[in-house]
XYZ file of C-alpha atoms in Angstrom:
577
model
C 13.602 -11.594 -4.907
C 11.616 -11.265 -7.842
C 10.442 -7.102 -8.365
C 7.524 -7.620 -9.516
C 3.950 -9.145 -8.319
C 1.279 -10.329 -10.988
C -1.648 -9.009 -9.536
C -5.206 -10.163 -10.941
C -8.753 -9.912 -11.430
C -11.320 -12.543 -10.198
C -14.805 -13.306 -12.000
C -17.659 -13.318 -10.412
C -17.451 -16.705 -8.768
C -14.136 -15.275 -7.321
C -14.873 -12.214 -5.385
C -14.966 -12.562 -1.940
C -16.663 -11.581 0.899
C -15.870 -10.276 4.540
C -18.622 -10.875 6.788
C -20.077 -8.326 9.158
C -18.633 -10.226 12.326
C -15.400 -10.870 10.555
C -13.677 -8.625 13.076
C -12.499 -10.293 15.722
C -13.938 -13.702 14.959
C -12.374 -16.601 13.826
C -11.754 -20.631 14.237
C -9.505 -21.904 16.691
C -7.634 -23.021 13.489
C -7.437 -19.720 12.547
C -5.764 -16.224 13.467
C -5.549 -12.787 12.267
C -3.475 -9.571 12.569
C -5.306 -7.603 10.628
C -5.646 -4.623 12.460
C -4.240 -5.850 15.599
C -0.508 -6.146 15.969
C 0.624 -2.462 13.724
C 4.186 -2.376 12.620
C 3.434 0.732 10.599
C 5.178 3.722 11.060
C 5.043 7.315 10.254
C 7.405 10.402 10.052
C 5.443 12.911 11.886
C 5.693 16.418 13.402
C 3.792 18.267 16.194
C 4.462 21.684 13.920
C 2.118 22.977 12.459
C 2.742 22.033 8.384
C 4.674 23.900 5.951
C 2.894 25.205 2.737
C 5.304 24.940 -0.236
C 7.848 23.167 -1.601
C 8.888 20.042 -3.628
C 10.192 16.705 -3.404
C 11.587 13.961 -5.995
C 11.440 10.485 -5.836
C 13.235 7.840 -7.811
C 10.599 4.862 -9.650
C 12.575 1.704 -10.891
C 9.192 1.585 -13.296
C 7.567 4.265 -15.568
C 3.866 4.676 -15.201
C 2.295 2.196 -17.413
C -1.708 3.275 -17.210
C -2.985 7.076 -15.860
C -6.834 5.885 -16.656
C -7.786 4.466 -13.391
C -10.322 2.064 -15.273
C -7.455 0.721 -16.954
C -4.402 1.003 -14.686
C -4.018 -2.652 -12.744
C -0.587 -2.647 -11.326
C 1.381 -1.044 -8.454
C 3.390 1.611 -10.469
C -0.046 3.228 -11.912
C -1.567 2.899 -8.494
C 1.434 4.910 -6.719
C 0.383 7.815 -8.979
C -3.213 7.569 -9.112
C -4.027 7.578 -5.710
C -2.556 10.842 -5.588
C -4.803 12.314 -8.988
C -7.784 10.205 -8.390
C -10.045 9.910 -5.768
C -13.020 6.969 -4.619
C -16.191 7.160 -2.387
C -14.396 5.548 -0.079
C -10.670 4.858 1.184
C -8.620 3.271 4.242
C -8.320 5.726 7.514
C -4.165 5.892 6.953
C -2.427 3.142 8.753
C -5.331 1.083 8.951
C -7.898 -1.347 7.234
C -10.757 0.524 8.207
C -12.787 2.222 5.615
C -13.314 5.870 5.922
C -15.373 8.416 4.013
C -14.149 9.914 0.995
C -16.222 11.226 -1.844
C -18.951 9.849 -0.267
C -19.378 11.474 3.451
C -21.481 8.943 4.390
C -23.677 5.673 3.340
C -26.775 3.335 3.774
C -27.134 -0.280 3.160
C -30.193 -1.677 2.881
C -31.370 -4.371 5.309
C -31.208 -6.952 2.583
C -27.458 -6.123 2.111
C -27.741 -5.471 -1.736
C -28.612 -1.888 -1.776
C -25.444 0.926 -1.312
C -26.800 4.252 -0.902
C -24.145 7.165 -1.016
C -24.399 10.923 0.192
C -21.497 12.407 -1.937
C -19.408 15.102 -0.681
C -20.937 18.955 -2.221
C -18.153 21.258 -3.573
C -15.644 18.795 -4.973
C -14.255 20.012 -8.295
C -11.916 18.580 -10.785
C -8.825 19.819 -11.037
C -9.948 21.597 -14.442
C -12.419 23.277 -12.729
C -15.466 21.318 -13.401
C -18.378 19.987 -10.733
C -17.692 16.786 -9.313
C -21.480 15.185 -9.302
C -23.266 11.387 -8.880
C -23.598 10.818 -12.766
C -19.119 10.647 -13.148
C -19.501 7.753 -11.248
C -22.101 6.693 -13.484
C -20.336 7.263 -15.970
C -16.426 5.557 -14.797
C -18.836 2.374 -13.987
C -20.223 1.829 -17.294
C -16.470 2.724 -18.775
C -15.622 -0.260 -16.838
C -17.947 -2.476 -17.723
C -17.318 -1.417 -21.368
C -15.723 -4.308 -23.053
C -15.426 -2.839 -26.078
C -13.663 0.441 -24.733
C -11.098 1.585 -26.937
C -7.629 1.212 -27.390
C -8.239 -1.356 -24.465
C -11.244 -2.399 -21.784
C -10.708 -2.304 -18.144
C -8.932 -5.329 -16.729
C -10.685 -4.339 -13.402
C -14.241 -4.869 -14.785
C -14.792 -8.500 -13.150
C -14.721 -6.907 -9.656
C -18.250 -5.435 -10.635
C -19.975 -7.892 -11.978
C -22.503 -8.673 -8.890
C -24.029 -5.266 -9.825
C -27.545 -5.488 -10.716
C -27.212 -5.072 -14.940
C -23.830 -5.393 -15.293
C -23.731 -8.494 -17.102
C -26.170 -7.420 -19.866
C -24.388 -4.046 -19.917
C -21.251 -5.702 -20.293
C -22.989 -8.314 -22.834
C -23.980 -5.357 -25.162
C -27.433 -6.382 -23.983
C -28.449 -3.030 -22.135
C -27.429 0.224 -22.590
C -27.131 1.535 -18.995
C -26.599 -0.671 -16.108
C -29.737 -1.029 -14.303
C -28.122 -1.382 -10.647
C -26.322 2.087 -11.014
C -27.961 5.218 -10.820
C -27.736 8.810 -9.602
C -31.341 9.878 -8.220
C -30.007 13.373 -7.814
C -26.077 15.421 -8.025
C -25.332 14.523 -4.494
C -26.954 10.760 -4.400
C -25.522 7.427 -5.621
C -27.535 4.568 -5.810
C -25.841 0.872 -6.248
C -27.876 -1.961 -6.234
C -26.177 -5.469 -5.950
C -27.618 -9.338 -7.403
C -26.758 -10.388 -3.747
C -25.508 -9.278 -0.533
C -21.969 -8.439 -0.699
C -20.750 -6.696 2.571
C -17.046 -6.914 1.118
C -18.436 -5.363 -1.529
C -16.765 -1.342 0.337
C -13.429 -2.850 0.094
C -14.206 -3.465 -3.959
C -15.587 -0.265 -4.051
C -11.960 1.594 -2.291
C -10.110 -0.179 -5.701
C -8.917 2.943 -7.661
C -11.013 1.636 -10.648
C -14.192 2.833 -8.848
C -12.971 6.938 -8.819
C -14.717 10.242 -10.262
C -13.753 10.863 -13.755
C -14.890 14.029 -15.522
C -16.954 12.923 -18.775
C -16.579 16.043 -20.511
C -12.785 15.670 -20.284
C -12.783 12.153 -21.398
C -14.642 12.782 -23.845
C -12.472 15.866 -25.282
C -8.903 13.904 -25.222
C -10.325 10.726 -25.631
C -9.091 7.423 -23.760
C -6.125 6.645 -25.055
C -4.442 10.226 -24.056
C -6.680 9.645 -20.815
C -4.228 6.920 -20.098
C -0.957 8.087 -21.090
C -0.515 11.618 -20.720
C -4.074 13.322 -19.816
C -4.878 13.110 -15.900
C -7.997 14.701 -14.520
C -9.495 14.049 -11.345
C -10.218 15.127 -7.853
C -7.239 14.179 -6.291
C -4.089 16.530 -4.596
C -2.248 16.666 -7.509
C -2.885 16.791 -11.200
C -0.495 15.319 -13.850
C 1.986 17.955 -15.479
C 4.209 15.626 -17.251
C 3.948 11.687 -17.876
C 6.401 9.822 -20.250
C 9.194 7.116 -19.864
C 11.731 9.194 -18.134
C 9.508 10.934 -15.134
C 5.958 11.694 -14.166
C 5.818 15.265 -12.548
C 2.596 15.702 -10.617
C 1.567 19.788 -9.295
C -0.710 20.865 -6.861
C -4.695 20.360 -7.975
C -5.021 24.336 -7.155
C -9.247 22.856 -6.701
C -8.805 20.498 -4.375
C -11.084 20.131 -1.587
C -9.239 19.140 1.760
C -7.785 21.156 4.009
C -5.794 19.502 7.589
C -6.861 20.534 11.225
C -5.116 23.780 11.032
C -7.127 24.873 8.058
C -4.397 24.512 5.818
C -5.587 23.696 1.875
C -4.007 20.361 0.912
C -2.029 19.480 -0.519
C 1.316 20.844 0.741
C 3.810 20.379 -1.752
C 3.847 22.538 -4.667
C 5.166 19.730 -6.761
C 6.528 16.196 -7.005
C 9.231 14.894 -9.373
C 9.040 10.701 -10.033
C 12.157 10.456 -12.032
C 12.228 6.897 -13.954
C 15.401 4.839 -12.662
C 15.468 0.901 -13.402
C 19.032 0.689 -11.577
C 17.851 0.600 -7.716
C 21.204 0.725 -6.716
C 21.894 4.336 -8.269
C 18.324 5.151 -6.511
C 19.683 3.421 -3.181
C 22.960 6.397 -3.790
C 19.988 9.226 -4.492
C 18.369 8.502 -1.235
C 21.452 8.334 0.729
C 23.109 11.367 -0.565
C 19.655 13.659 0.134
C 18.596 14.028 -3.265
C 15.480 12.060 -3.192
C 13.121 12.289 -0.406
C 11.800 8.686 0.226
C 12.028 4.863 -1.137
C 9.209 2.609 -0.998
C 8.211 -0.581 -1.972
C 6.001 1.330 -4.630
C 8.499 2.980 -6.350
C 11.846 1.109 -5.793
C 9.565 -2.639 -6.162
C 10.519 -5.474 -3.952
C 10.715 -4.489 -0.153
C 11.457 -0.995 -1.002
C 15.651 -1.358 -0.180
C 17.421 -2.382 -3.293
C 18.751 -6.029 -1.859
C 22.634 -4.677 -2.167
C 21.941 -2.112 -0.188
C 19.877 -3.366 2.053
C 23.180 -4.442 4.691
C 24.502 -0.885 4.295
C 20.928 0.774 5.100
C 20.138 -1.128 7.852
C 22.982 -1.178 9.780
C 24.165 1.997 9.307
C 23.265 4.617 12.590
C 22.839 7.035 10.105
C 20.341 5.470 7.557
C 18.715 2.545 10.443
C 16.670 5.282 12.178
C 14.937 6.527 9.122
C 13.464 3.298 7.949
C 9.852 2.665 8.893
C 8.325 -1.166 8.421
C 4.749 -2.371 6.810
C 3.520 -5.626 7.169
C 2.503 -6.338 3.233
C -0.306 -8.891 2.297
C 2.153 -10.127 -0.782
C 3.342 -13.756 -0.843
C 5.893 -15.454 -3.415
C 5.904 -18.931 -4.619
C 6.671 -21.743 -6.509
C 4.185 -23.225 -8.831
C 4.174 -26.784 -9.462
C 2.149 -27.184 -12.770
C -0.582 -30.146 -12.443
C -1.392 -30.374 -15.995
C -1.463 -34.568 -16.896
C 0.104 -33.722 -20.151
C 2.309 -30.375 -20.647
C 3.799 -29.499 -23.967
C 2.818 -32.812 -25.473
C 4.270 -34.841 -23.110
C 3.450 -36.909 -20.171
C 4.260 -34.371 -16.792
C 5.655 -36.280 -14.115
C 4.340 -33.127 -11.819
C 0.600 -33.983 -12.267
C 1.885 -37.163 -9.495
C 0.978 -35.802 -6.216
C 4.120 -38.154 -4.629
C 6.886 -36.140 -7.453
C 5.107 -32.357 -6.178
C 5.551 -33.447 -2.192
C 9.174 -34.532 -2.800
C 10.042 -31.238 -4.245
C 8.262 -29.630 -0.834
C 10.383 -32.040 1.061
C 13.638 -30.920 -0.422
C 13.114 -27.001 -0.479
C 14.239 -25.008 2.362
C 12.619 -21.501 2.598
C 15.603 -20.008 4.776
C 17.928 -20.228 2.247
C 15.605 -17.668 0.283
C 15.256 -15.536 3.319
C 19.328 -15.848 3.361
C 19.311 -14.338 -0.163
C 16.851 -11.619 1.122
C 19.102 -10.483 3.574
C 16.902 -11.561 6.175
C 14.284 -9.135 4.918
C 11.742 -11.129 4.492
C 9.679 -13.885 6.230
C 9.490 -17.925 5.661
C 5.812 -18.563 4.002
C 4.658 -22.083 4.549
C 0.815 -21.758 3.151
C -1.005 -19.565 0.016
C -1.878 -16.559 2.637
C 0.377 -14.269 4.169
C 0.221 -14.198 8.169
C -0.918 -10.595 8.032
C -3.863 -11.888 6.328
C -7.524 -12.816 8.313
C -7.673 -16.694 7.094
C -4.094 -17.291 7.657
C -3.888 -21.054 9.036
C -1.578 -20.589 12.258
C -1.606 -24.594 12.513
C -1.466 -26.733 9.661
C -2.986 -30.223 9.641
C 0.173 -32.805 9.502
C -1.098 -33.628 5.764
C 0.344 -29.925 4.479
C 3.014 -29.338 6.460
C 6.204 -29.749 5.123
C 10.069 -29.204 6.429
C 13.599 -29.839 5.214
C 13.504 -33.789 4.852
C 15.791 -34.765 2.124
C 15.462 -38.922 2.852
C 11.709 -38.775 2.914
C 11.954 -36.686 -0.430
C 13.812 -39.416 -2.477
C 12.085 -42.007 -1.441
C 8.815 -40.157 -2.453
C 10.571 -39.967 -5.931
C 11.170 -43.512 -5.768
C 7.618 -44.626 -4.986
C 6.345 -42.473 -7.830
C 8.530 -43.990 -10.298
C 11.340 -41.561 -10.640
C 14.447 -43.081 -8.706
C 16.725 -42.218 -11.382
C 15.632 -38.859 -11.035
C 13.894 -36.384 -13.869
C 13.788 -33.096 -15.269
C 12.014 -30.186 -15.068
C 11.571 -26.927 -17.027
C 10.969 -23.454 -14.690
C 10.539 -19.969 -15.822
C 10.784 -16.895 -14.042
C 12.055 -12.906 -14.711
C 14.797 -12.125 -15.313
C 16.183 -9.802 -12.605
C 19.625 -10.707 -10.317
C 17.069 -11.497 -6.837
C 15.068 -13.559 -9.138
C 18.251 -15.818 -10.682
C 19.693 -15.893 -6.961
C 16.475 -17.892 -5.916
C 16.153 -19.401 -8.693
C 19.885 -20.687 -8.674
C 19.243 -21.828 -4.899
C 16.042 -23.672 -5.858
C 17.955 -25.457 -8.718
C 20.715 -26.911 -6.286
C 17.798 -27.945 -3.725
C 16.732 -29.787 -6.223
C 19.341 -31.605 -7.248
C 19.945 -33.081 -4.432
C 17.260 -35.293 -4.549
C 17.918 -36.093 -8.890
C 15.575 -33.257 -10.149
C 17.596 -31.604 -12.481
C 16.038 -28.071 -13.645
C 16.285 -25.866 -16.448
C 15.856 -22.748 -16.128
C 14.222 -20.234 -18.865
C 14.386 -16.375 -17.389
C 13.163 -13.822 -19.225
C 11.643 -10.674 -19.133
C 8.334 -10.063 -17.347
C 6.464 -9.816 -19.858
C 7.452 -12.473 -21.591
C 7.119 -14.733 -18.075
C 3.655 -13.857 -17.890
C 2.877 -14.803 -21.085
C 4.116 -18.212 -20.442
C 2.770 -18.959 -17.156
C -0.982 -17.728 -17.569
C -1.090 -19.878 -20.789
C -1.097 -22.370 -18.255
C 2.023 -24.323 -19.990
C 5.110 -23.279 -17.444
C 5.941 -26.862 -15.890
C 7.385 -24.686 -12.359
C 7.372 -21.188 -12.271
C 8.142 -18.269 -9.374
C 5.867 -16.147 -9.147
C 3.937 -13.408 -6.568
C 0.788 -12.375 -5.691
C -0.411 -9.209 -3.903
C -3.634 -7.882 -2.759
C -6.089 -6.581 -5.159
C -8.217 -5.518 -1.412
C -7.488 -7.334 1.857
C -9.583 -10.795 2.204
C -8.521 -14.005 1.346
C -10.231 -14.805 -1.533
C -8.864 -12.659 -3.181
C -5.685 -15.058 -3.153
C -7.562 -18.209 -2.363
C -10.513 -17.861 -4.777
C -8.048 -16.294 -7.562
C -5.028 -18.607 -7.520
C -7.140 -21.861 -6.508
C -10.579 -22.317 -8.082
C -10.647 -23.915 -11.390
C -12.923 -21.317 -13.046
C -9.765 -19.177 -12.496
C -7.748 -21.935 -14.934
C -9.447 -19.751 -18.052
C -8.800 -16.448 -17.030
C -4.475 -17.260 -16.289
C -4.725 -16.660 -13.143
C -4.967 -20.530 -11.501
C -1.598 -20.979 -13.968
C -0.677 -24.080 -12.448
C -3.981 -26.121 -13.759
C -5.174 -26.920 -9.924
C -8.539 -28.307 -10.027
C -10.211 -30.223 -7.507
C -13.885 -30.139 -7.163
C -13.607 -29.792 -3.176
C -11.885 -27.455 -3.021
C -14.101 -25.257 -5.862
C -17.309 -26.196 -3.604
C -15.490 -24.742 -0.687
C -14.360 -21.603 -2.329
C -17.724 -20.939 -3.898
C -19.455 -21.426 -0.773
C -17.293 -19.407 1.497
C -17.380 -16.368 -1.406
C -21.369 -15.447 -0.320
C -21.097 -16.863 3.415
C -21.955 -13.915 5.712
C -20.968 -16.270 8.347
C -17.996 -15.227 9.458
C -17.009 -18.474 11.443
C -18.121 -20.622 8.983
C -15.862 -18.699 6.360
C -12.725 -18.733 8.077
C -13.332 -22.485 8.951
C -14.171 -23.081 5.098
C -10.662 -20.978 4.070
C -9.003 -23.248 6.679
C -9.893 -26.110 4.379
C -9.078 -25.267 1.361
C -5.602 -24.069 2.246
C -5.093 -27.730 3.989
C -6.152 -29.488 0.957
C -3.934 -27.381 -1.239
C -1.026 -27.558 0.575
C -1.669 -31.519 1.302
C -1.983 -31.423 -2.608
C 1.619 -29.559 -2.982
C -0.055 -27.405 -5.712
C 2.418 -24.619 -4.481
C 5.437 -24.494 -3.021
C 5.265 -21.093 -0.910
C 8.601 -19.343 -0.539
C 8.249 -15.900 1.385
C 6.348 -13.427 2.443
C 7.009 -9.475 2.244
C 7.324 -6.737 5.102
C 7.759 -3.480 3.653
C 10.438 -0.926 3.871
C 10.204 2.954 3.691
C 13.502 4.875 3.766
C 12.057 8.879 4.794
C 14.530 11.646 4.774
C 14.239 12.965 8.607
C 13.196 16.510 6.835
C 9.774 14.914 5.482
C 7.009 15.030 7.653
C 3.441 13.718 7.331
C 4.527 10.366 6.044
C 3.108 7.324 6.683
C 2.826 3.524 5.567
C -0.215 1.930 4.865
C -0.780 -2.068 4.755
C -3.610 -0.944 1.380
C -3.325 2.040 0.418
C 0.169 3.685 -1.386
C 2.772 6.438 -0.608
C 0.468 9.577 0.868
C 2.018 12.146 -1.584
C -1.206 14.646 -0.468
C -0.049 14.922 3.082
C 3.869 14.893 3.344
C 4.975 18.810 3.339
C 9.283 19.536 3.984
C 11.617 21.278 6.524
C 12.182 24.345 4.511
C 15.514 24.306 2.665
C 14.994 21.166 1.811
C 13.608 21.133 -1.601
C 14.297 18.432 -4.140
């Protein structure tokens, strides 16, 4: 298994949209366990919680971005949930949005006007007033494209505010939809009703920032080593080898007992990129937890993974987390790739390739730890297609798949170029997809390389078949329909196999401003049909998460949104790491 997941921003025509009567509605095409069938878990305690203490954790990854207008991957987001805070967040295990910052909102009956009553008494963790104007402020650093040493990736999400497009043009100086009618009051106007527009809003790009800090260290230590927000913790340390976060000694939120929050004194992220060494830290006691967030992947190093899991020991300490993060294989459709003539833009080449792949023999490879994915959505997902016209539904069928090959032209076989990372679970699948392959005369070459490098490749649009992942920037599906699908995404390296069909681009935009909840799901249910009866993808697996808690940490939980809950886990005393 690849360890890494690109995750992305949409434009404006690629936001989507939850409905008000999304909950609980749906097609008969359709299905949903969003909020319905929990396989969280959590390592709770009926004591009352112990003040004090520390724990450390291993990270396979050190923290790339600190500025939460800037950081845009799952590392940063592990530690700035803990510094940071939003107006609003998920209720723990859950998808339902809870007050944060904001103890409560109004929404206009038109739908386009957010009005929110911020919490009184919040300080930064320098001491200073939390107030309406740093959200002000963090939205027009967002919308800055000319922020320096580098603009927010994030600012996209935020461009159905009222203003933000001539703010972002350099054609206003404030954004008009944004405004702070008093401390305590924060006023967001949108250009149309957005009622998904919460779930935007619970990104960490949307937190308090302090302007007077930012505007004493400047952005570029903002980022790397200067922290400040409202969170449970405040940044002590941040390089390449750890990231040691302390208690905010300001922080605002005490538990039922009237404990102050949070309850560790300190936490210790020590930088580890060999997750087998981590897999040895957690077993021997040293470290306190493994997650998918810090370890990557499913959260058990896949060598371990056997050992973990069926050990009485180790079994009975794991806790599991449905994950809305799919894999796949990406089937360029690009007429003419590299200067030559791509036998992948013929729809009859792309079907014989679904035709000859077999999905188990990557869940083999996973150790079983994973789940068979046969659409662009993961089942945990509201829009996931529980029945599949006959058009996009594909199974082992190696006969049918040659003669496909044959009636497109190729029954001497061809080959194909495919680039993916370069980490062992990666060449493993990769390795397996190359022998499924040839089994039907497609002979593959493989180019694997770093991450870095295979992003590069693959959002210039020029990677013939790729492997690749995707996970949730916030929970609805077009924010992996919309994103990977429509052909305004084509631009922005995110659509990186060059899919474009008209269609399906009518469909997507249509269903992004539906507030028909029905009519959305049934719109979703088409477009994944038509892609999949396209073969634009050929979807691998799907992830469940895996948390491996020490029995002496208590207050942990796992969250399908939302990452490891540093601010409420407190220790067994003696147990100090």
């Amino acid at each position: 298994m690849s360890v890494s997941w690109k995750k992305g921003l949409a434009t404006v025509a690629s936001i989507g949209m939850v409905g008000v009567l999304l909950a609980g509605c749906g097609t008969n095409s359709t299905s949903t366990s969003n909020g319905s069938s929990p396989s969280t878990g959590s390592n709770s305690s009926s004591s009352k919680p112990i003040e004090g203490g520390s724990i450390t954790v291993d990270s396979t990854q050190a923290v790339p971005d600190l500025d939460p207008a800037i950081a845009f991957d799952t590392t940063s987001a592990e530690v700035d949930e803990s510094v940071y805070e939003t107006l609003i967040t998920y209720d723990k295990n859950t998808y339902t949005i809870t007050p944060d910052l904001a103890t409560s909102w109004d929404v206009s009956p038109d739908g386009k006007t957010y009005t929110f009553h911020l919490r009184q008494g919040v300080e930064f963790s320098n001491g200073d007033p939390m107030d309406a104007s740093d959200f002000v402020y963090e939205f027009q650093r967002l919308l800055d494209k000319n922020m320096q040493p580098k603009p927010s990736p994030g600012s996209q999400f935020f461009m159905d505010i009222e203003g933000a497009q001539a703010f972002y043009d350099g054609k206003a100086k404030t954004i008009s939809g944004v405004s702070a009618p008093d401390k305590n009051t924060l006023v967001i106007k949108l250009v149309k009703p957005e009622q998904f527009f919460l779930k935007v809003l619970a990104m960490p790009f949307a937190s308090a920032v302090d302007p007077a800090f930012v505007k004493q260290v400047g952005n570029a230590a903002m980022d790397t080593t200067k922290a400040m927000g409202t969170g449970p913790f405040e940044v002590q340390t941040n390089n390449q080898n750890e990231t040691v976060l302390v208690k905010n000694p300001h922080y605002w939120k005490k538990d039922s007992y009237g404990q102050q929050l949070p309850y560790l004194d300190k936490v210790t992220i020590n930088v580890n990129n060999n997750s087998t060494v981590d897999a040895l830290h957690w077993e021997q006691g040293q470290t306190a937890f493994m997650s998918p967030w810090l370890i990557g992947g499913d959260g058990i190093p896949t060598a371990q993974f056997p050992t973990i899991m069926n050990s009485p020991k180790y079994k009975n300490m794991v806790l599991k987390q449905d994950q809305n993060s799919i894999y796949y294989i990406g089937l360029n459709m690009k007429p003419v790739l590299n200067g030559k003539p791509n036998p992948l833009s013929n729809v009859k080449v792309r079907q014989a390739m679904e035709y000859a792949f077999d999905d188990s023999q990557f869940v083999k490879i996973n150790n079983g730890a994973v789940l068979g994915l046969n659409q662009p959505l993961p089942s945990t997902m509201e829009g996931y297609v529980k029945n599949l016209d006959p058009s996009a539904t594909y199974s082992l069928n190696i006969s049918k798949a040659k003669q496909l090959l044959k009636e497109a032209g190729y029954s001497n076989g061809l080959t194909v170029d495919m680039w993916d990372e370069n980490n062992d679970g990666a060449k493993k699948e990769d390795q397996a997809f190359q022998a499924m392959m040839k089994q039907i005369g497609i002979n593959v070459v493989l180019h694997e390389v770093t991450w870095k490098d295979f992003l590069t490749k693959a959002m210039s649009g020029t990677a013939q078949v790729y492997q690749s992942g995707w996970v949730q920037d916030f929970p609805d599906a077009s924010d992996f329909l919309d994103t990977l699908f429509n052909s305004d995404q084509i631009a922005a390296g995110n659509n990186m196999n060059n899919y474009s069909n008209p269609q399906v681009d009518q469909w997507l935009n249509q269903a992004e401003y539906s507030t028909d909840a029905a009519q959305r799901d049934k719109l979703y249910a088409q477009v994944i049909n038509k892609v999949m009866s396209d073969a634009a993808w050929i979807p691998t697996i799907q992830n469940i998460g895996y948390y491996c808690v020490q029995s002496w940490v208590h207050g942990f939980y796992t969250s399908p949104v939302t990452y490891d809950p540093f601010g409420s886990i407190w220790v067994d005393p003696g147990h100090n790491s």
